[in-house]
C-alpha positions as a LaTeX table, in Angstrom:
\begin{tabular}{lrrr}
\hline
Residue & $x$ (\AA) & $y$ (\AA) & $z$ (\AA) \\
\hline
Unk1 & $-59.44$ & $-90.16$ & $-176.25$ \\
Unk2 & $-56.08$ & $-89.29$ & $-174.23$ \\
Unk3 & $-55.81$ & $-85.76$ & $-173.91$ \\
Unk4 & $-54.84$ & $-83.99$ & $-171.00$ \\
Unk5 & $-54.45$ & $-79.80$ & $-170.92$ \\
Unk6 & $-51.78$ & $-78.01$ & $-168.81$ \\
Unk7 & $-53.92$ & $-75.45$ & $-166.60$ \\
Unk8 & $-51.28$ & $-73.27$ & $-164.67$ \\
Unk9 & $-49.27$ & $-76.93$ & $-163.61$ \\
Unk10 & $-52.61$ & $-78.80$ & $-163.34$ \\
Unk11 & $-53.43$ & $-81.51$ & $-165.88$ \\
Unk12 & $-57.00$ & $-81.58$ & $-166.59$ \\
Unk13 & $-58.20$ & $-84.85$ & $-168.02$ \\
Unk14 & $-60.16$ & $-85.25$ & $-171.16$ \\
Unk15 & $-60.36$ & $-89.18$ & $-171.34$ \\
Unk16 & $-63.59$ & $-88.26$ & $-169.60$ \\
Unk17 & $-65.38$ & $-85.29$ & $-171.83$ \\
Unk18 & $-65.53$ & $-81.89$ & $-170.12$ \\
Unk19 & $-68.76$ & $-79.20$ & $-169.93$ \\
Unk20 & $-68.02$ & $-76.11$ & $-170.53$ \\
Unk21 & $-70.27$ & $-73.74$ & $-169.81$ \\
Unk22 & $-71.41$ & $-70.55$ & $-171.47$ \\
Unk23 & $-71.35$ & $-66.95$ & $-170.08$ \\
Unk24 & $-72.72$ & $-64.31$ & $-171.97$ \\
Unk25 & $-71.35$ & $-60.89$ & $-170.57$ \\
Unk26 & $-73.34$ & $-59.13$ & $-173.59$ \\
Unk27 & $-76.83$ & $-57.53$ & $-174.03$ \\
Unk28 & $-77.06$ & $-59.40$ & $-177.33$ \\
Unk29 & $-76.47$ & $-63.01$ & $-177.55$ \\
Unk30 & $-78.62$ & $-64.89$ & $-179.93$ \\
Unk31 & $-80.14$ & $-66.91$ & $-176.80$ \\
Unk32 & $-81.47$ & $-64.75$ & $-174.45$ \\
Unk33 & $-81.59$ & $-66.79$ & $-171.82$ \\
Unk34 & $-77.85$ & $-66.87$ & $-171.62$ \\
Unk35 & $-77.39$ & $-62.99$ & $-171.38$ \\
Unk36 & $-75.90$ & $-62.16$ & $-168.06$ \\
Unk37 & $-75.15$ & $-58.47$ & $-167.48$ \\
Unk38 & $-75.91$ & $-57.12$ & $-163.45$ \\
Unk39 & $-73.10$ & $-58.55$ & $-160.94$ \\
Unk40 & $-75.27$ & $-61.06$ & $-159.81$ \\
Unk41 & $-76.81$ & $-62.29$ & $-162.81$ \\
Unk42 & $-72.99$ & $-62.72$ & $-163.49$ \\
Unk43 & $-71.94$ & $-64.23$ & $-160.26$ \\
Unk44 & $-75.27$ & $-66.57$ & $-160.06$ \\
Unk45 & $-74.33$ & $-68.32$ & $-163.53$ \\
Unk46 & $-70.92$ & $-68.86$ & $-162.59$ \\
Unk47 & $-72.17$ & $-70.72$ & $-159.66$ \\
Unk48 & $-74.43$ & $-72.43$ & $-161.46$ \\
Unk49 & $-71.82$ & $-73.70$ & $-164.20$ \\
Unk50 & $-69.91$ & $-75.26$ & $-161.87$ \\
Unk51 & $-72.98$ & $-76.88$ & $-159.29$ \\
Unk52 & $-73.90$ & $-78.23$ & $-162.55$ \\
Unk53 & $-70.76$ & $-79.92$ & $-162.66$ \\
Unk54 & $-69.12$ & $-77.72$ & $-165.42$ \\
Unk55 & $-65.33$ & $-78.05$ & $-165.73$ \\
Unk56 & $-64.99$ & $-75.07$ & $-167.58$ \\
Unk57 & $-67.09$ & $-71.66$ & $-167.28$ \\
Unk58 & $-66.30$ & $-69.69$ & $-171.09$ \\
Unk59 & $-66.99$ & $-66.38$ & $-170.82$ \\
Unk60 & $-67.45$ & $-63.89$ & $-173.57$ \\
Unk61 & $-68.10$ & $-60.43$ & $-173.92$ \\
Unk62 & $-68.58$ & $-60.49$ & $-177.44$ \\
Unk63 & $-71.55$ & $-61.68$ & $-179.39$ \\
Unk64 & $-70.64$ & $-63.74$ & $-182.58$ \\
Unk65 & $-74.29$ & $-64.04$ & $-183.86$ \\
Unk66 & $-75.24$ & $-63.42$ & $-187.05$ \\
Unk67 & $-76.25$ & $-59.38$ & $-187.42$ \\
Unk68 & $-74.52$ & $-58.56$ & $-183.85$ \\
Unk69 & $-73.78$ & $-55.16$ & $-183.19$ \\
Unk70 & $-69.73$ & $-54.56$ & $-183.72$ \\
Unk71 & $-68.68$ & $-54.04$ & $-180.19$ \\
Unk72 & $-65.38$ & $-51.46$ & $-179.93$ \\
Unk73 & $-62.08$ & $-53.14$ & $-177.77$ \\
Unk74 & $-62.34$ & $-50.94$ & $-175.16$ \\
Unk75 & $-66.31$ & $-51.91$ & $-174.64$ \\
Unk76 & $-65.36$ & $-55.57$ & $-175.01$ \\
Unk77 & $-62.15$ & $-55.35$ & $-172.69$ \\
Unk78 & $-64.43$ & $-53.43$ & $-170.01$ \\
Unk79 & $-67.43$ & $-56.23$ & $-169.78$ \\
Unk80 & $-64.52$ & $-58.48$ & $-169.61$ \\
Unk81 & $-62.89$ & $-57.00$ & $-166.98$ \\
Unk82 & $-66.37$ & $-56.57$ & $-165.03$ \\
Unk83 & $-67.35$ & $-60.20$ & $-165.94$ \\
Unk84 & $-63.66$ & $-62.10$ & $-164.26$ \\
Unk85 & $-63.47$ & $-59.76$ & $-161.51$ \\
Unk86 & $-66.93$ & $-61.59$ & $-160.45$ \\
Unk87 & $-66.26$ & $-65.03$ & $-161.51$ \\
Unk88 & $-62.59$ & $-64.98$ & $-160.25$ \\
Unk89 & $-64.05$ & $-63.93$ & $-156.78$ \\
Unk90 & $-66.73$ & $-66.81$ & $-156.61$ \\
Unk91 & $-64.97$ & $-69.36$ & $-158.39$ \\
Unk92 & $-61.52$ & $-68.85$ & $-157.78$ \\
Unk93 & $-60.40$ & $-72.43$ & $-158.45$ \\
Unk94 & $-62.69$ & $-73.11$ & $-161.79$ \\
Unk95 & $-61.19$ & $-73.16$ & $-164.72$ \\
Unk96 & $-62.01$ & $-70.28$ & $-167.06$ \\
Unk97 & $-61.83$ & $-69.76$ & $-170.91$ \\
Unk98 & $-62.61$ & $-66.79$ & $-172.65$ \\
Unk99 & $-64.04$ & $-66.26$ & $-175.62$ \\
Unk100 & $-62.23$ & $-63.48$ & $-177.79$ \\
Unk101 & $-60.52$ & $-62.98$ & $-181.50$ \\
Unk102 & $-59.09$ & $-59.99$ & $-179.99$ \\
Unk103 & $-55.15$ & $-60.37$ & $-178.96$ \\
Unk104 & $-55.54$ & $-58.00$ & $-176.58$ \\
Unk105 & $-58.52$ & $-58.72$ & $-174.80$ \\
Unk106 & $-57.00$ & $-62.56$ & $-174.39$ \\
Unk107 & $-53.92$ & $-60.88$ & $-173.12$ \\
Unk108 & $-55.39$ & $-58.93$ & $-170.57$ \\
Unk109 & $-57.79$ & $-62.14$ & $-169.04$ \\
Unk110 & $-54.89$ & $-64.08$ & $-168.52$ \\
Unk111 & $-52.68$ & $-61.78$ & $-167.04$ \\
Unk112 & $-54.62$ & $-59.58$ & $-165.09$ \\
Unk113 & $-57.45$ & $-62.10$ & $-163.72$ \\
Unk114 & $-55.45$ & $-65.62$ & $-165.09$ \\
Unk115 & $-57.55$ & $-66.69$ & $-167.34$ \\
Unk116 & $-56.67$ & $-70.14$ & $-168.53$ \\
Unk117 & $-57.75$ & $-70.81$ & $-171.79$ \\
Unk118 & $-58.06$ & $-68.63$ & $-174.89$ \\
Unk119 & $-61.38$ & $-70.15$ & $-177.01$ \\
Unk120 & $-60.94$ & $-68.08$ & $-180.64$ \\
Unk121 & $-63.38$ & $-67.93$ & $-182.93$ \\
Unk122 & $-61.66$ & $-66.33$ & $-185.55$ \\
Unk123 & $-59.50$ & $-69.12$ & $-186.88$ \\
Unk124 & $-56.23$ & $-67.26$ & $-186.03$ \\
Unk125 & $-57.42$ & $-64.18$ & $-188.34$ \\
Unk126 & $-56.00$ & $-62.30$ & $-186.38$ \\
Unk127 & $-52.31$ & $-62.16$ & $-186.98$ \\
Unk128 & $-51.00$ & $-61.66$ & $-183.47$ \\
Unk129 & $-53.24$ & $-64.09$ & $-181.73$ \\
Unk130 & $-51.35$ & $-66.98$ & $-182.52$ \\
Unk131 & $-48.34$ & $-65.41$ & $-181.15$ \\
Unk132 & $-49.83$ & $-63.43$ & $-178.03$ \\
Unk133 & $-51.13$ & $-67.27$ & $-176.96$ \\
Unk134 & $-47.90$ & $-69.06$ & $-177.88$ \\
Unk135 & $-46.27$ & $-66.32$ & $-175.54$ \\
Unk136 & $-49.06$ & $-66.53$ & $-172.85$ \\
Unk137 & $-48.62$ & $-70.06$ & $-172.44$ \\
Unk138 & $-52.66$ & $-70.98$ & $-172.02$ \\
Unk139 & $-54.39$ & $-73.80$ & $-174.41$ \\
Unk140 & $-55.76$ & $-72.59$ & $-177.06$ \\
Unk141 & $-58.74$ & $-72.79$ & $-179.00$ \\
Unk142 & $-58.32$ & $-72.99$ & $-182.55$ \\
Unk143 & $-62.14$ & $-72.87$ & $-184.60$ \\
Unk144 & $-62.70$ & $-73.56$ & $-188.17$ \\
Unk145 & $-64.86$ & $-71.20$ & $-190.21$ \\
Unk146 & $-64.67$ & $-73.71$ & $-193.56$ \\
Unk147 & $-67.44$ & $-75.05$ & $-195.00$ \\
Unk148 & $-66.60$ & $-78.65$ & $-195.58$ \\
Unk149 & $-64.52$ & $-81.40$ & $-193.77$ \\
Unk150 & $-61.77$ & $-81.35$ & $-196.56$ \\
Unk151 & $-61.61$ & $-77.76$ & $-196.27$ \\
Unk152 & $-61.31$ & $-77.39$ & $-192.34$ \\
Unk153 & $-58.82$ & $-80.46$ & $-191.86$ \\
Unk154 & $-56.54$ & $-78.49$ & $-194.32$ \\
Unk155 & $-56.95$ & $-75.33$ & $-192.70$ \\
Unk156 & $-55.94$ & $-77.32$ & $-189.03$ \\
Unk157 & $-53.37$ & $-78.71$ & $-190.55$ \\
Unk158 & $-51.38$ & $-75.10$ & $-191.70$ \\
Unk159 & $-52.65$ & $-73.34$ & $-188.74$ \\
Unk160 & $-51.78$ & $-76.19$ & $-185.98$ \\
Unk161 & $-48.14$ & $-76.25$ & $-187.48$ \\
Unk162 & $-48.01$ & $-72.44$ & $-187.23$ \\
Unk163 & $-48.80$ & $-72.17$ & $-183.72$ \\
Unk164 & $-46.48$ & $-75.50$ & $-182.99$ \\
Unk165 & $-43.47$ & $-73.94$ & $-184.54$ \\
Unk166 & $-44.23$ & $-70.95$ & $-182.46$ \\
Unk167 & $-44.19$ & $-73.15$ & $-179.41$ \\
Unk168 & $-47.72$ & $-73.41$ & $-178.63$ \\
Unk169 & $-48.39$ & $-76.60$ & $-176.62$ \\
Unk170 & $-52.01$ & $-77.51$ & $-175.83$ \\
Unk171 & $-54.45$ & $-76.70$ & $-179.04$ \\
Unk172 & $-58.59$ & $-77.73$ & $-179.13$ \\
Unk173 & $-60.13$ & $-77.71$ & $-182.33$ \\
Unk174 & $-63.36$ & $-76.88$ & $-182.77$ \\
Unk175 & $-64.92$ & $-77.49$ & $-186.17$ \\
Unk176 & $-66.95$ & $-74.43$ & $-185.85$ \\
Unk177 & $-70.38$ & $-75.61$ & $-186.51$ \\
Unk178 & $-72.82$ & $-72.49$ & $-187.59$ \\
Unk179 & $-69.44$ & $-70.50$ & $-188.88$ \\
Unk180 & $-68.93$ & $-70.71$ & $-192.26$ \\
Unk181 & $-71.04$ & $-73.26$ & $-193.13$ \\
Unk182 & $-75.15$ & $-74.52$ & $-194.64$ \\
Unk183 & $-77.97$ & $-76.28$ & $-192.45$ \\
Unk184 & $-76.76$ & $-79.05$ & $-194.56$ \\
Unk185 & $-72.85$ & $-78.33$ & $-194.52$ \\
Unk186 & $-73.46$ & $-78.33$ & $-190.23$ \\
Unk187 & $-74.93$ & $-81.66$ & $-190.45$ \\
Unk188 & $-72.41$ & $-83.48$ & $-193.02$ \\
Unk189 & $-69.87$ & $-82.43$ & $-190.44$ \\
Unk190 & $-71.23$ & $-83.94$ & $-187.23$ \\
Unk191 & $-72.06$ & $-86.76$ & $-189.54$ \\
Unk192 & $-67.74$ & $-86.76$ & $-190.48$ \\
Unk193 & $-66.80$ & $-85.78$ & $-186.88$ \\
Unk194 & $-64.89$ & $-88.65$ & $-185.77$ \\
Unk195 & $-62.99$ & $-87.85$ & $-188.65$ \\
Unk196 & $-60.95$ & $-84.53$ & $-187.18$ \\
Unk197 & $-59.25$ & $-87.25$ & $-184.54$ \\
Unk198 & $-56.74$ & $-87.47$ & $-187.60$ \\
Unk199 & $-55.14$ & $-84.73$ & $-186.30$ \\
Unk200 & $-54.23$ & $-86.42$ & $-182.51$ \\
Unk201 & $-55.87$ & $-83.30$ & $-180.57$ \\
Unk202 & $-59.13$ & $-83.15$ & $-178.21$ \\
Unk203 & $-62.17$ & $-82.14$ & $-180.06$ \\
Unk204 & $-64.76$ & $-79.23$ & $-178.96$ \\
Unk205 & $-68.35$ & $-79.30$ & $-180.04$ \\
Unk206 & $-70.69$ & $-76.12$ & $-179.30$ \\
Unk207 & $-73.42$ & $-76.58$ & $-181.28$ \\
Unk208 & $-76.18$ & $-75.34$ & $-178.39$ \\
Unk209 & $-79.96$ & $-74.11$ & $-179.01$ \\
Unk210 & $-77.59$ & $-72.85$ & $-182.51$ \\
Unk211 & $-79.62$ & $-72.21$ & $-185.80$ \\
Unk212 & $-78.87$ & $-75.77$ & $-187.41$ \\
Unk213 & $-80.90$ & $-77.23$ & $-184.73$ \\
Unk214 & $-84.07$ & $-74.42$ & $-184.16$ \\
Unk215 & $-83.93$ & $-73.92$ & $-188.11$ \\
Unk216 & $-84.25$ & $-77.63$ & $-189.44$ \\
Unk217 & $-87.13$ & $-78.27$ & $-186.45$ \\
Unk218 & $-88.77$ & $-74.53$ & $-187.39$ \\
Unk219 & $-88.36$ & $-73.40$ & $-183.49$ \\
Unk220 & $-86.89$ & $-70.32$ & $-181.39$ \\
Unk221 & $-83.32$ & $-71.08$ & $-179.82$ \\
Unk222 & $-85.80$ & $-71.02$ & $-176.34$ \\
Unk223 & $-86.99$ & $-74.44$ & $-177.44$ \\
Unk224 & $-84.09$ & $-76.13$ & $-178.56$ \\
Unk225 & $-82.97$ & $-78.14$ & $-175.82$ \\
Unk226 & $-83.39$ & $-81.26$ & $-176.92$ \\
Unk227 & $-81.92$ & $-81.06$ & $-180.37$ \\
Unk228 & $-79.26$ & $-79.84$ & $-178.24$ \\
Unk229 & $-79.08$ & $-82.88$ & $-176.09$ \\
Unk230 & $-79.22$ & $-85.40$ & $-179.30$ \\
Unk231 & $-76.11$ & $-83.42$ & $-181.11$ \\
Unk232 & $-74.30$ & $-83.63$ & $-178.08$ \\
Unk233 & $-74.60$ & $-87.46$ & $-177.57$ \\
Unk234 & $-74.19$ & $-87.63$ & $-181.24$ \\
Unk235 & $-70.76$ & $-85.91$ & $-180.28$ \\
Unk236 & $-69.85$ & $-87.44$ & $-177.64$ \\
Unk237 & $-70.24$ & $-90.86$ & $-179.78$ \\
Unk238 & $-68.09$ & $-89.70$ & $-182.17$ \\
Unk239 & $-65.21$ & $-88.76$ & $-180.01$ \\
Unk240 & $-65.45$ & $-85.23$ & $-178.61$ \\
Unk241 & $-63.34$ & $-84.09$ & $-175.87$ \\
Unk242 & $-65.36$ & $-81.02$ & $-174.69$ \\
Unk243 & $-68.89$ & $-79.67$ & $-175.29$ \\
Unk244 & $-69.82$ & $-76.04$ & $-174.80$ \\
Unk245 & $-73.25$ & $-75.36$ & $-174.13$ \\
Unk246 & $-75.64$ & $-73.47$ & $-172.43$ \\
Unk247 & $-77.52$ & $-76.00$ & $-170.63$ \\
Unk248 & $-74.63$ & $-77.25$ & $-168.04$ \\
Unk249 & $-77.24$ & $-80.40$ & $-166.19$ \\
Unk250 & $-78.04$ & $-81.82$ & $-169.44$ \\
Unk251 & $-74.48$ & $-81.69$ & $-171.43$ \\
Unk252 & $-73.24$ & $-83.41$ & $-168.05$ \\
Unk253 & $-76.56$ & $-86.07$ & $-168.05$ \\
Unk254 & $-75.25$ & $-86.84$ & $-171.49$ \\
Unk255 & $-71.65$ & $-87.17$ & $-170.69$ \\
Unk256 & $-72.62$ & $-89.84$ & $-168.09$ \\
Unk257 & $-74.98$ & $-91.46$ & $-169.98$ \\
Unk258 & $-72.44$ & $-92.26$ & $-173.01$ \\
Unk259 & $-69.44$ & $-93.00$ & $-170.13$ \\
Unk260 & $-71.15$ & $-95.48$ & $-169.47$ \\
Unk261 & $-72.56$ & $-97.38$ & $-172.76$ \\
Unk262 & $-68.15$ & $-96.95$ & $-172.96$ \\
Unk263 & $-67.53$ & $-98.19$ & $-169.77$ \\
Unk264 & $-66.11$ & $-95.65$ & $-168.15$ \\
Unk265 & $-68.63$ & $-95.21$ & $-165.12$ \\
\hline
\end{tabular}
């Protein structure tokens, strides 16, 4: 697919798919292996993403797993802060997402450290998010919580308007797999996936060491990796743009593995 994204006057190219890579800033992430809280724990995975050969380092502050302790603004805004001060300083030319529903929080990433992309997982709940990133001027990550394909192309298709007649230019969608959705509701949708290019914008898939993978093969997110590494060719197969994951050598293994089965070495 096409799609390029506008990062501060720099196109970044999606006809080749992208890794993005996680970075948990929280005490409480449902993989534990991605929680990343001391200042060098911090700066040592943001190295890491990008030796890997991640194109995109998504850092979050918040943890969205099921049960998660509610974390207050201010607690969120501060391990956010903390978290781009370090990554700004040892990557200062990666590209960096961060993963919020909170307005304020996105505000404050791209204008205090420049963030460049705001990944939401919220589906726009919150009212002023759609106009805080229209005003920002970053891509923006627009997630489904819906259940079924039906449900979540008519939900893009009211939401993506909204943020286009507020003048927002570069929009991901991300069909939110584990949000919203059954084992089986996960699976139809990867199974539907290609379908989503109706809507002429890049595609993100995070579906890493996630329940729909450790609870249909009755293992610990620890041992997921290569149910991880099958969606995500699966995904890749099927179209997507960008995969967020965990494991930043493997995503980009898989990347060059279907690149080339597509010519594209």
């Amino acid at each position: 697919m096409q799609y390029t994204l506008n990062i501060k006057g720099r196109l970044m190219d999606l006809s080749e798919p992208v890794v993005m890579g996680i970075l948990n800033a929280t005490p409480d992430s449902f993989f534990a292996g991605s929680r990343r809280q001391t200042e060098h724990e911090i700066a040592e995975r943001a190295n890491e993403i990008v030796a890997q050969g991640g194109g995109i380092i998504d850092v979050g502050a918040y943890s969205t797993r099921p049960g998660a302790t509610e974390v207050p603004e201010q607690e969120e805004m501060a391990r956010m802060r903390a978290a781009l001060a370090v990554v700004r300083r040892e990557q200062p030319e990666a590209a960096v997402s961060i993963d919020t529903f909170r307005p304020d929080v996105a505000r404050m990433a791209v204008e205090e450290f420049g963030a460049d992309i705001v990944n939401d997982v919220s589906e726009g709940e919150a009212p002023l998010m759609f106009r805080m990133v229209a005003r920002l001027g970053v891509p923006y990550i627009l997630m489904s919580v819906q259940p079924t394909l039906r449900e979540t192309l008519l939900a893009f298709a009211q939401k993506v308007q909204m943020l286009r007649d507020l003048g927002q230019k570069d929009i991901i969608l991300d069909p939110g797999f584990g949000f919203g959705k059954t084992l089986e509701q996960n699976y139809e949708m990867m199974n539907q996936l290609e379908r989503l290019h109706v809507m002429d914008l890049p595609v993100l898939v995070g579906i890493s060491r996630k329940s729909m993978i450790y609870r249909l093969l009755d293992m610990s997110p620890a041992e997921a990796l290569n149910g991880t590494t099958a969606l995500n060719t699966v995904a890749l197969m099927k179209g997507a743009s960008i995969l967020r994951v965990h494991d930043v050598r493997e995503a980009v293994e898989c990347v060059k593995i279907v690149n080339m089965m597509n010519d594209r070495p």
